[in-house]
XYZ file of C-alpha atoms in Angstrom:
646
model
C -5.922 -11.100 -8.488
C -3.316 -11.187 -10.424
C -0.923 -13.436 -11.939
C 2.291 -12.650 -13.980
C 3.805 -15.181 -17.191
C 7.223 -15.505 -18.185
C 8.997 -11.393 -18.188
C 11.297 -10.599 -19.515
C 12.908 -7.179 -19.848
C 16.435 -6.179 -20.502
C 18.434 -2.910 -20.171
C 21.531 -2.407 -22.408
C 22.695 -3.784 -25.411
C 20.609 -7.233 -25.853
C 16.992 -7.517 -26.772
C 15.893 -3.890 -25.511
C 17.460 -0.965 -26.433
C 15.595 0.907 -23.388
C 17.076 2.905 -20.223
C 17.210 2.139 -17.415
C 14.315 3.812 -14.461
C 13.352 5.071 -11.305
C 16.191 4.032 -8.948
C 18.324 1.318 -10.683
C 20.295 2.411 -13.510
C 21.005 0.059 -16.597
C 25.048 -0.954 -16.391
C 24.206 -4.939 -18.048
C 23.556 -6.013 -20.883
C 22.428 -8.937 -18.527
C 18.476 -9.786 -18.211
C 17.048 -7.895 -15.178
C 13.726 -9.909 -15.238
C 14.943 -13.638 -17.291
C 10.647 -15.839 -17.560
C 9.995 -14.036 -14.131
C 6.206 -15.794 -13.123
C 4.132 -15.720 -10.152
C 0.560 -14.267 -8.533
C -0.766 -11.841 -6.021
C -3.790 -14.363 -4.169
C -6.431 -11.345 -3.065
C -5.620 -10.178 -0.015
C -1.094 -11.680 0.493
C 1.373 -8.371 1.876
C 3.793 -9.520 0.089
C 7.327 -8.448 0.508
C 9.660 -7.835 -2.689
C 13.592 -7.800 -2.536
C 16.804 -7.741 -4.152
C 20.596 -6.077 -4.295
C 20.149 -1.828 -5.348
C 20.212 -3.164 -9.253
C 18.404 -5.920 -8.926
C 15.713 -4.373 -11.026
C 13.031 -4.245 -7.696
C 11.191 -0.713 -8.948
C 11.024 -2.399 -13.247
C 8.601 -5.066 -12.068
C 6.904 -2.820 -9.643
C 6.313 -0.058 -13.666
C 5.746 -2.926 -15.573
C 2.449 -3.908 -13.286
C 0.943 -0.024 -13.025
C 1.628 0.019 -16.863
C 4.136 2.831 -16.459
C 6.453 0.655 -18.505
C 6.737 -2.185 -21.117
C 8.052 -5.851 -20.473
C 9.438 -7.674 -23.459
C 7.641 -10.652 -23.023
C 5.169 -12.132 -20.446
C 2.081 -10.562 -19.911
C 0.805 -9.123 -16.344
C -2.662 -10.801 -16.297
C -5.397 -8.503 -13.555
C -8.735 -9.986 -12.336
C -11.722 -8.544 -13.839
C -12.662 -4.694 -11.505
C -9.519 -4.938 -9.229
C -8.372 -0.975 -9.172
C -4.062 -1.004 -9.321
C -2.734 1.408 -6.659
C 0.824 2.543 -7.380
C 3.384 4.586 -5.261
C 5.401 7.019 -7.570
C 7.810 9.408 -5.616
C 7.361 12.154 -7.620
C 3.919 12.466 -8.656
C 2.817 15.694 -10.449
C 0.035 18.049 -7.757
C -0.969 21.686 -8.757
C 0.399 23.342 -6.445
C -2.028 26.009 -5.518
C -4.211 23.260 -3.829
C -4.035 22.784 0.039
C -2.485 19.942 1.274
C -5.923 19.291 2.613
C -7.710 19.510 -1.086
C -4.724 17.035 -2.409
C -6.400 14.774 0.616
C -9.965 15.538 -0.658
C -9.367 14.336 -4.361
C -8.838 10.489 -3.353
C -12.920 10.412 -3.437
C -13.962 12.763 -5.928
C -15.923 10.197 -7.468
C -18.125 9.938 -4.090
C -18.336 13.993 -3.863
C -19.750 13.529 -6.843
C -22.233 11.725 -5.872
C -22.802 13.687 -2.944
C -23.201 16.983 -4.405
C -25.638 15.899 -7.204
C -27.811 13.136 -4.552
C -28.214 16.857 -3.064
C -29.306 18.811 -6.542
C -31.669 15.100 -6.886
C -33.198 16.226 -2.769
C -33.725 19.952 -3.851
C -34.781 19.336 -8.115
C -37.630 16.938 -6.024
C -38.658 19.756 -3.416
C -39.044 21.828 -6.135
C -40.896 19.708 -8.637
C -44.916 19.342 -9.163
C -45.004 16.102 -11.130
C -44.938 12.685 -9.553
C -43.886 11.055 -11.998
C -40.911 13.263 -12.827
C -40.851 13.301 -7.972
C -40.541 9.565 -8.275
C -37.770 9.048 -11.118
C -35.951 11.610 -9.277
C -36.400 9.741 -5.952
C -34.851 6.623 -7.135
C -32.317 8.032 -8.595
C -31.279 9.770 -4.765
C -31.827 6.423 -3.915
C -28.887 4.817 -6.134
C -27.202 8.008 -4.993
C -27.252 6.867 -1.289
C -26.580 3.621 -1.491
C -23.328 4.570 -3.152
C -23.087 6.787 -0.455
C -23.160 4.397 2.178
C -20.579 1.493 0.803
C -17.968 4.550 -0.004
C -18.585 4.724 3.495
C -18.753 9.065 2.307
C -20.191 9.984 4.875
C -16.776 9.955 6.923
C -14.770 11.756 4.170
C -13.199 13.892 6.311
C -12.814 12.043 9.613
C -10.339 9.741 7.187
C -8.545 12.296 5.671
C -7.649 13.544 8.715
C -6.690 10.364 9.914
C -4.559 9.621 7.037
C -2.957 13.411 6.826
C -2.529 13.389 11.149
C -0.973 9.236 11.234
C 1.341 10.059 8.009
C 3.117 13.760 10.780
C 1.276 16.269 9.030
C 0.570 18.576 12.005
C -3.440 20.395 11.858
C -1.454 23.448 11.180
C -1.119 22.513 7.568
C -4.321 21.109 6.180
C -4.375 24.374 4.067
C -1.142 25.391 3.668
C -0.747 25.643 -0.185
C 1.922 22.811 -2.377
C 3.878 25.297 -3.127
C 4.709 25.304 -0.053
C 5.754 21.861 0.630
C 9.268 20.515 1.235
C 10.856 17.981 -1.006
C 9.677 15.199 1.487
C 6.136 16.748 2.905
C 4.716 16.386 -0.676
C 6.143 12.812 -0.806
C 3.544 12.045 2.197
C 0.702 13.929 0.632
C 1.018 11.849 -1.499
C 1.090 8.317 0.029
C -1.599 9.823 1.855
C -3.571 10.141 -1.346
C -2.733 7.181 -2.317
C -4.031 5.105 1.121
C -6.915 7.065 0.784
C -8.127 5.658 -2.616
C -8.239 2.540 -1.108
C -6.864 0.586 -4.030
C -7.719 -3.406 -4.229
C -3.749 -3.450 -5.576
C -1.070 -1.463 -3.297
C 2.143 -1.089 -4.982
C 4.302 0.440 -2.700
C 8.061 1.472 -3.674
C 9.957 2.741 -0.207
C 6.827 4.204 1.641
C 8.816 4.893 4.737
C 10.796 7.295 2.842
C 10.808 10.700 4.343
C 8.807 9.016 7.336
C 10.228 9.768 10.733
C 9.784 6.166 13.084
C 6.629 7.635 14.723
C 5.096 7.233 11.393
C 6.734 4.458 10.375
C 4.689 2.594 12.870
C 1.473 4.168 11.504
C 1.779 3.033 8.217
C 3.150 -0.381 9.862
C -0.908 -1.186 11.515
C -2.522 0.553 8.093
C -1.048 -1.208 5.787
C -1.603 -4.744 8.615
C -5.231 -4.020 8.517
C -6.161 -2.973 5.472
C -7.920 -5.797 2.821
C -6.125 -3.966 -0.221
C -3.401 -6.874 -1.452
C -0.071 -5.153 -0.804
C 3.578 -5.899 -3.451
C 5.581 -3.744 -1.153
C 9.820 -2.612 -1.635
C 11.443 -1.875 0.734
C 14.815 -1.463 2.819
C 12.734 -0.984 6.671
C 12.855 -4.780 7.922
C 11.146 -3.377 10.259
C 8.419 -2.937 9.054
C 8.799 -5.874 6.333
C 8.779 -8.087 9.452
C 5.644 -6.726 10.748
C 3.530 -6.248 7.007
C 5.098 -9.540 5.408
C 3.335 -12.668 4.808
C 5.070 -13.647 2.408
C 7.960 -12.918 0.275
C 9.696 -12.908 -3.061
C 13.723 -12.581 -4.177
C 14.295 -10.463 -6.996
C 18.182 -11.892 -8.185
C 19.540 -11.913 -11.452
C 16.647 -12.054 -13.113
C 14.848 -14.311 -11.454
C 12.615 -14.120 -8.750
C 12.015 -17.386 -5.809
C 9.212 -17.663 -3.140
C 9.841 -17.852 0.553
C 6.781 -17.949 2.746
C 6.066 -15.440 5.771
C 8.505 -12.234 6.654
C 12.044 -11.111 6.295
C 13.234 -12.709 8.668
C 12.298 -15.717 7.782
C 12.807 -15.371 4.867
C 16.365 -14.741 5.494
C 16.354 -18.444 7.246
C 15.255 -19.919 4.814
C 17.321 -18.196 2.173
C 20.351 -19.523 4.909
C 18.832 -22.919 4.219
C 18.235 -22.927 0.526
C 21.845 -21.457 -0.021
C 23.806 -24.335 2.139
C 21.460 -27.603 0.051
C 22.841 -25.742 -3.027
C 26.377 -25.401 -2.066
C 25.909 -29.094 -0.930
C 24.513 -29.945 -4.184
C 27.047 -28.279 -5.851
C 29.685 -29.317 -3.812
C 28.277 -33.192 -5.273
C 28.771 -32.799 -8.220
C 31.709 -30.930 -8.757
C 33.286 -33.581 -6.963
C 32.031 -36.076 -9.185
C 32.777 -34.379 -11.995
C 35.783 -34.290 -11.339
C 36.686 -37.722 -10.340
C 35.223 -38.058 -14.270
C 37.538 -35.851 -15.688
C 40.910 -37.542 -14.396
C 39.744 -41.302 -14.623
C 38.470 -40.032 -18.740
C 42.259 -38.339 -18.210
C 44.454 -40.741 -16.979
C 43.002 -44.142 -18.952
C 42.307 -42.379 -22.114
C 44.693 -43.994 -24.502
C 45.083 -47.005 -22.009
C 43.720 -50.100 -21.300
C 40.717 -49.147 -19.365
C 40.290 -47.340 -22.312
C 36.308 -48.307 -23.114
C 35.494 -47.513 -19.439
C 36.570 -43.902 -20.299
C 34.523 -43.411 -22.896
C 31.627 -44.147 -20.972
C 32.312 -42.014 -18.436
C 32.908 -39.299 -21.229
C 29.518 -40.361 -22.398
C 28.914 -40.464 -19.004
C 29.244 -36.548 -18.377
C 28.055 -35.238 -21.218
C 25.008 -36.411 -19.907
C 25.320 -34.731 -16.753
C 22.560 -31.850 -16.076
C 24.917 -29.428 -14.495
C 23.915 -27.132 -10.860
C 24.204 -23.710 -11.100
C 26.391 -22.718 -7.602
C 24.564 -21.164 -5.004
C 22.100 -17.835 -5.991
C 23.769 -16.560 -3.073
C 23.390 -12.497 -2.172
C 26.525 -11.738 -1.021
C 27.338 -8.099 1.141
C 29.014 -5.181 0.020
C 32.997 -5.374 2.151
C 33.240 -2.743 4.177
C 35.577 -1.756 7.575
C 36.967 1.123 9.449
C 41.021 1.015 9.930
C 41.691 0.342 14.157
C 41.239 3.885 15.822
C 43.588 5.454 18.247
C 42.023 5.020 22.043
C 40.982 8.634 22.866
C 40.215 9.870 26.534
C 37.404 7.752 29.276
C 35.022 10.870 28.125
C 35.335 11.629 23.405
C 32.252 13.712 24.855
C 30.869 15.913 27.562
C 27.535 18.017 25.819
C 26.459 20.419 29.090
C 22.685 21.582 29.093
C 22.216 21.967 25.149
C 19.980 24.510 23.718
C 19.293 26.052 20.048
C 16.044 27.047 18.142
C 15.314 28.521 15.534
C 11.498 29.788 14.772
C 10.413 27.510 17.424
C 12.608 26.234 20.387
C 14.252 22.328 18.984
C 15.886 21.434 22.180
C 16.775 22.729 25.803
C 18.904 22.079 28.905
C 20.129 18.285 27.353
C 23.167 17.056 28.905
C 24.544 13.335 28.808
C 27.980 12.200 28.023
C 29.463 9.808 25.482
C 32.701 7.128 27.274
C 34.892 6.020 25.125
C 33.655 3.130 23.108
C 29.692 3.113 23.272
C 27.783 3.295 20.343
C 24.903 6.365 20.313
C 22.279 6.813 18.192
C 19.804 9.637 18.033
C 15.556 8.537 18.061
C 13.468 11.689 17.549
C 10.348 13.398 15.345
C 11.318 14.558 12.052
C 11.927 18.137 12.698
C 12.704 17.937 16.763
C 16.405 19.143 16.398
C 18.065 15.248 15.041
C 20.765 16.601 12.073
C 20.846 20.367 14.227
C 22.266 18.724 17.454
C 24.830 16.624 15.402
C 26.222 20.094 14.033
C 26.212 21.638 17.315
C 28.606 18.218 19.039
C 30.863 18.724 15.808
C 30.951 22.427 16.338
C 29.869 23.130 12.693
C 27.178 24.631 14.179
C 26.804 27.459 18.033
C 24.564 25.799 20.686
C 22.053 28.712 21.892
C 22.786 28.152 25.278
C 25.820 24.905 26.625
C 28.677 23.626 25.315
C 29.843 20.878 23.903
C 33.880 19.765 24.619
C 35.795 17.130 23.727
C 37.578 14.337 24.936
C 41.932 13.604 24.548
C 42.475 12.503 21.823
C 39.603 12.617 19.712
C 39.286 12.871 16.257
C 35.998 13.728 14.700
C 34.797 12.080 11.216
C 31.139 13.147 9.775
C 29.007 11.094 7.141
C 26.775 13.886 5.787
C 23.541 12.130 4.441
C 23.815 14.422 2.102
C 27.047 12.981 -0.140
C 27.851 15.891 -1.678
C 31.946 15.816 -3.096
C 33.790 19.062 -3.764
C 34.258 18.545 -7.774
C 31.703 15.260 -8.542
C 33.984 14.989 -12.000
C 36.557 14.085 -9.508
C 37.433 9.987 -10.272
C 36.417 7.796 -7.198
C 40.156 7.865 -6.511
C 41.034 10.824 -5.911
C 37.467 12.011 -4.288
C 38.808 9.617 -0.731
C 42.347 11.747 -0.639
C 42.010 13.145 2.838
C 43.750 16.824 3.377
C 45.691 15.739 6.002
C 48.098 12.894 4.640
C 49.643 11.675 1.241
C 47.485 8.823 0.485
C 48.932 7.207 -2.424
C 47.009 5.415 -5.036
C 47.958 2.265 -3.089
C 46.119 3.026 -0.468
C 42.869 4.429 -1.661
C 42.172 1.925 -3.545
C 42.762 -0.153 -0.330
C 40.322 2.058 1.260
C 37.757 1.646 -1.253
C 38.130 -1.927 -1.689
C 37.285 -2.075 2.181
C 33.569 -0.046 0.881
C 33.019 -2.940 -2.158
C 34.285 -0.619 -4.460
C 36.657 -1.797 -6.854
C 38.165 -2.264 -10.051
C 37.168 0.538 -13.071
C 34.513 2.185 -10.423
C 37.892 3.330 -8.914
C 38.259 5.478 -11.935
C 34.089 7.088 -12.507
C 33.798 10.087 -12.114
C 31.843 10.716 -9.025
C 28.771 12.077 -10.622
C 28.081 8.870 -12.371
C 27.808 6.459 -9.258
C 23.854 5.153 -8.087
C 22.562 6.489 -4.279
C 24.066 3.288 -3.037
C 27.168 3.747 -4.420
C 28.290 7.188 -3.534
C 26.775 5.574 -0.583
C 29.685 3.676 0.179
C 32.411 5.766 -1.809
C 31.665 8.317 1.287
C 31.529 5.843 3.695
C 35.276 5.515 2.531
C 36.371 8.660 1.933
C 35.024 9.165 5.952
C 37.843 5.775 6.499
C 40.649 6.953 4.990
C 39.770 10.550 7.896
C 41.440 7.978 10.780
C 38.604 9.265 12.880
C 38.124 7.745 15.706
C 34.772 9.473 16.437
C 32.091 8.540 13.769
C 29.711 10.978 13.204
C 26.935 9.570 10.853
C 23.726 11.098 9.680
C 21.356 9.350 7.880
C 24.373 6.650 7.425
C 21.549 3.525 5.533
C 19.967 6.304 2.550
C 20.621 4.578 -0.429
C 22.249 1.247 0.681
C 20.425 -2.176 -0.216
C 19.759 -4.563 2.837
C 23.085 -6.719 2.932
C 24.903 -3.456 2.445
C 23.043 -2.760 6.079
C 23.794 -5.688 7.670
C 27.358 -5.648 6.683
C 27.499 -1.584 7.836
C 25.976 -2.617 11.104
C 28.646 -5.492 11.487
C 30.898 -2.842 10.878
C 30.761 -0.473 13.294
C 29.688 -3.102 16.024
C 33.846 -4.292 15.474
C 34.926 -0.488 14.789
C 36.663 -0.149 18.209
C 36.543 3.237 18.343
C 33.029 5.892 19.602
C 29.921 5.898 16.645
C 27.308 8.575 17.336
C 24.431 8.387 14.169
C 21.188 9.545 13.569
C 18.631 6.516 11.727
C 15.349 5.991 10.629
C 16.321 2.562 9.871
C 14.536 0.483 13.556
C 16.424 -2.257 12.392
C 19.988 -0.470 11.966
C 19.264 1.492 15.302
C 18.626 -1.929 16.704
C 21.949 -3.886 15.925
C 24.653 -0.548 15.930
C 22.912 1.332 19.152
C 24.065 0.462 23.009
C 22.585 3.752 24.277
C 19.578 6.027 22.840
C 19.831 10.018 22.759
C 15.678 10.077 22.526
C 14.631 13.687 22.039
C 10.308 14.638 22.424
C 9.042 17.901 22.351
C 9.310 18.836 25.912
C 12.067 16.466 27.238
C 14.790 14.276 26.335
C 15.551 11.039 27.787
C 18.747 9.185 27.443
C 18.114 4.506 27.089
C 21.520 1.937 28.410
C 20.158 -0.256 25.953
C 19.439 -0.922 22.220
C 16.542 -0.227 19.919
C 14.014 -3.058 21.902
C 14.830 -1.674 25.760
C 13.903 1.267 24.329
C 10.316 -0.001 22.593
C 9.617 -2.153 26.573
C 10.345 1.220 28.401
C 8.430 2.534 26.802
C 6.212 -0.696 26.956
C 6.161 -0.124 30.069
C 7.864 -4.040 30.168
C 10.777 -1.761 31.709
C 10.999 1.071 34.495
C 12.649 4.430 33.613
C 15.283 5.831 35.439
C 13.738 8.432 38.489
C 15.335 11.260 36.753
C 14.304 10.643 34.077
C 11.046 11.924 34.508
C 11.005 15.496 35.881
C 10.828 17.450 33.250
C 13.764 19.760 31.698
C 17.208 17.130 33.842
C 20.350 15.578 32.853
C 20.650 12.629 30.780
C 23.323 10.287 29.469
C 25.684 8.280 32.523
C 25.764 11.624 35.411
C 21.614 11.078 35.125
C 22.251 7.414 36.074
C 24.776 8.959 38.470
C 23.102 11.293 40.437
C 19.552 8.616 40.202
C 21.093 6.047 41.411
C 23.371 8.218 44.551
C 26.556 6.225 43.328
C 28.926 5.758 40.746
C 28.218 2.659 38.416
C 31.809 1.202 38.426
C 34.035 2.525 34.839
C 33.998 0.177 31.574
C 37.219 -1.585 31.502
C 36.530 -2.394 27.648
C 33.468 -0.850 24.924
C 30.132 -1.910 25.571
C 28.916 -4.665 23.586
C 26.134 -7.081 23.618
C 26.918 -9.785 26.050
C 25.195 -12.102 23.001
C 27.513 -11.339 20.341
C 30.438 -11.773 22.928
C 29.509 -15.566 23.558
C 28.435 -15.749 20.354
C 32.985 -14.910 19.124
C 34.137 -17.009 22.548
C 32.294 -19.906 21.034
C 34.348 -19.112 17.282
C 37.620 -19.017 20.264
C 37.156 -22.185 22.108
C 36.530 -24.370 18.342
C 39.358 -22.300 17.465
C 41.187 -23.542 20.564
C 40.303 -27.135 19.705
C 41.294 -26.725 16.793
C 44.881 -25.361 17.506
C 45.516 -28.655 20.406
C 44.178 -31.413 17.851
C 46.788 -29.745 15.347
C 49.131 -30.461 17.749
C 48.236 -34.846 18.379
C 48.738 -34.437 14.358
C 51.897 -36.410 12.870
C 52.413 -33.568 9.498
C 52.136 -30.752 12.389
C 54.679 -32.823 14.104
C 57.823 -33.730 12.062
C 57.698 -30.280 11.600
C 59.214 -28.358 14.344
C 58.721 -24.943 12.307
C 55.308 -25.897 12.276
C 54.979 -26.869 16.100
C 56.710 -23.457 17.186
C 53.774 -21.814 14.983
C 51.251 -23.743 15.630
C 51.685 -23.241 20.037
C 52.934 -19.517 19.209
C 48.949 -19.319 17.776
C 47.788 -21.745 20.928
C 49.075 -19.316 23.517
C 47.934 -16.408 21.880
C 43.987 -17.423 21.855
C 44.211 -18.733 25.148
C 44.894 -15.025 26.153
C 42.187 -13.556 23.735
C 40.363 -16.212 25.333
C 40.917 -14.952 28.867
C 40.522 -11.162 27.545
C 37.745 -12.253 26.437
C 35.927 -13.815 29.214
C 36.473 -11.072 31.234
C 34.898 -8.724 28.528
C 32.216 -10.726 28.538
C 32.190 -10.898 32.851
C 31.835 -6.413 32.949
C 28.701 -7.186 30.269
C 27.027 -8.886 32.674
C 27.384 -6.555 35.491
C 27.062 -2.688 33.543
C 25.258 -4.578 30.593
C 21.614 -4.443 32.549
């Protein structure tokens, strides 16, 4: 259906003097696309993945004919219709949402209007030959309308608009009154309604809440269109994709299956590449050493043979691994057992957002807040922070709580300030070395630390904002959409960073994979209630599907939620945790690593080299004692998790 043949594209100094477009600014003279070739077959749903700046948006724009390649070609089967999701598409501000939706069927609506005119002309004509000619035209138009299923147009528009989160009350709203997110959703709706043969989608779940994203996944899976999608939503890529293309350092590699299958295959390929590279490196080292030692000796002829052999070796490239950026928060100081207590909280603007919300957040817990767009998730965060006064109820902080807030707007006081200065906290001196250290924890190193903030990409701004948060020495992190602008590898790093953070975390995110990995409790906001899940996103899905029962108290309308609700429902309090919440599987993996380390240390104590060195023996024994104590604590933590996590 579509063939891409040896595409090349440079940015910056080099073959092309163009500038970066879309969300991937050019900052290198390397080829963004270097002899890229692949095919899209009819009915395939292909994910296109790669780190930020790899050229994914550039490739989509070239395929859509909106940007030229330096070399190569895009070959399209005859009659195939393209649809490309543009994030910023001009629309008539005077049209309504409904009228914009109907534009997707402009051709069919034109046929319908013509059919009405032809039918009226037939009724008025007395000329038999004219009536016959008009009848033939009417039949043709009817065939076209039936083929396009044109008599279901209104139903199709309603289905797509509602699926993407538009209320019926907004159908008559003019485009000029829509928010930026609503306009982007309307662009996506029009593209889906046009039903092209090939869909090119660049971040289609942007501005969609979880419910709308799930609807989009089902729509794409059941569509007959061939799909090429760029997305940071790993659940969407897993649900939709049947093949995955990786774009990295100018090259395309193909992997069978969805995103999870790609990650497994990628790890296997990198490991094979690593072993092959290491074997060759060792072989080359041996040859070079033989040549160096025997170049002028009795074995000079053999050395010359080795030199020729060395010249003939085709060098294996290093493994093509995509490295995740470094991320890490400093150790958190201890707080009281109850970090935040929320009691009967309520807030309204034009209409009620939430009411009677009650829950406790305990030390070390990681809470995600879920709910549809407009339900008040960010408003609730601002109430927790004390930045917004609730209409009713109150929030109290526990002993020793120091909160750090990550705002999704990624605003900085001075856009012209150097990155180095932008992370300086107000409460301490924080010398340059300390600032460089905290930036390095989030992958901001070298000259980037001396750039002005305004020059950063979205992903870089996000990581600088996280570094600024780390500099606050907070023991409670409140995060509003922390994965925005991060690529898939940076999101993995942030998940691991938050899981290992010893303090407490409360966050809002539309990234379901991130929620599943980072949260051990969920507060679910719905139009008429709020309820708590003691578990991750998978637990939430099982509860929604009826596979796991909710606590009785959660089905009583307005009611307490959180651990207080668990106590009221059960009649007795649950045992208090001695350790921060961690998943049983994570603890078991760490226990296995620690046990392996203990085996290694015991082996070192039998090594003659170690036994001859009294200082080294003392060091190994000290580490062994400390590691065995850590293992004992891990087993206690694991036993507690077995008891209290379910």
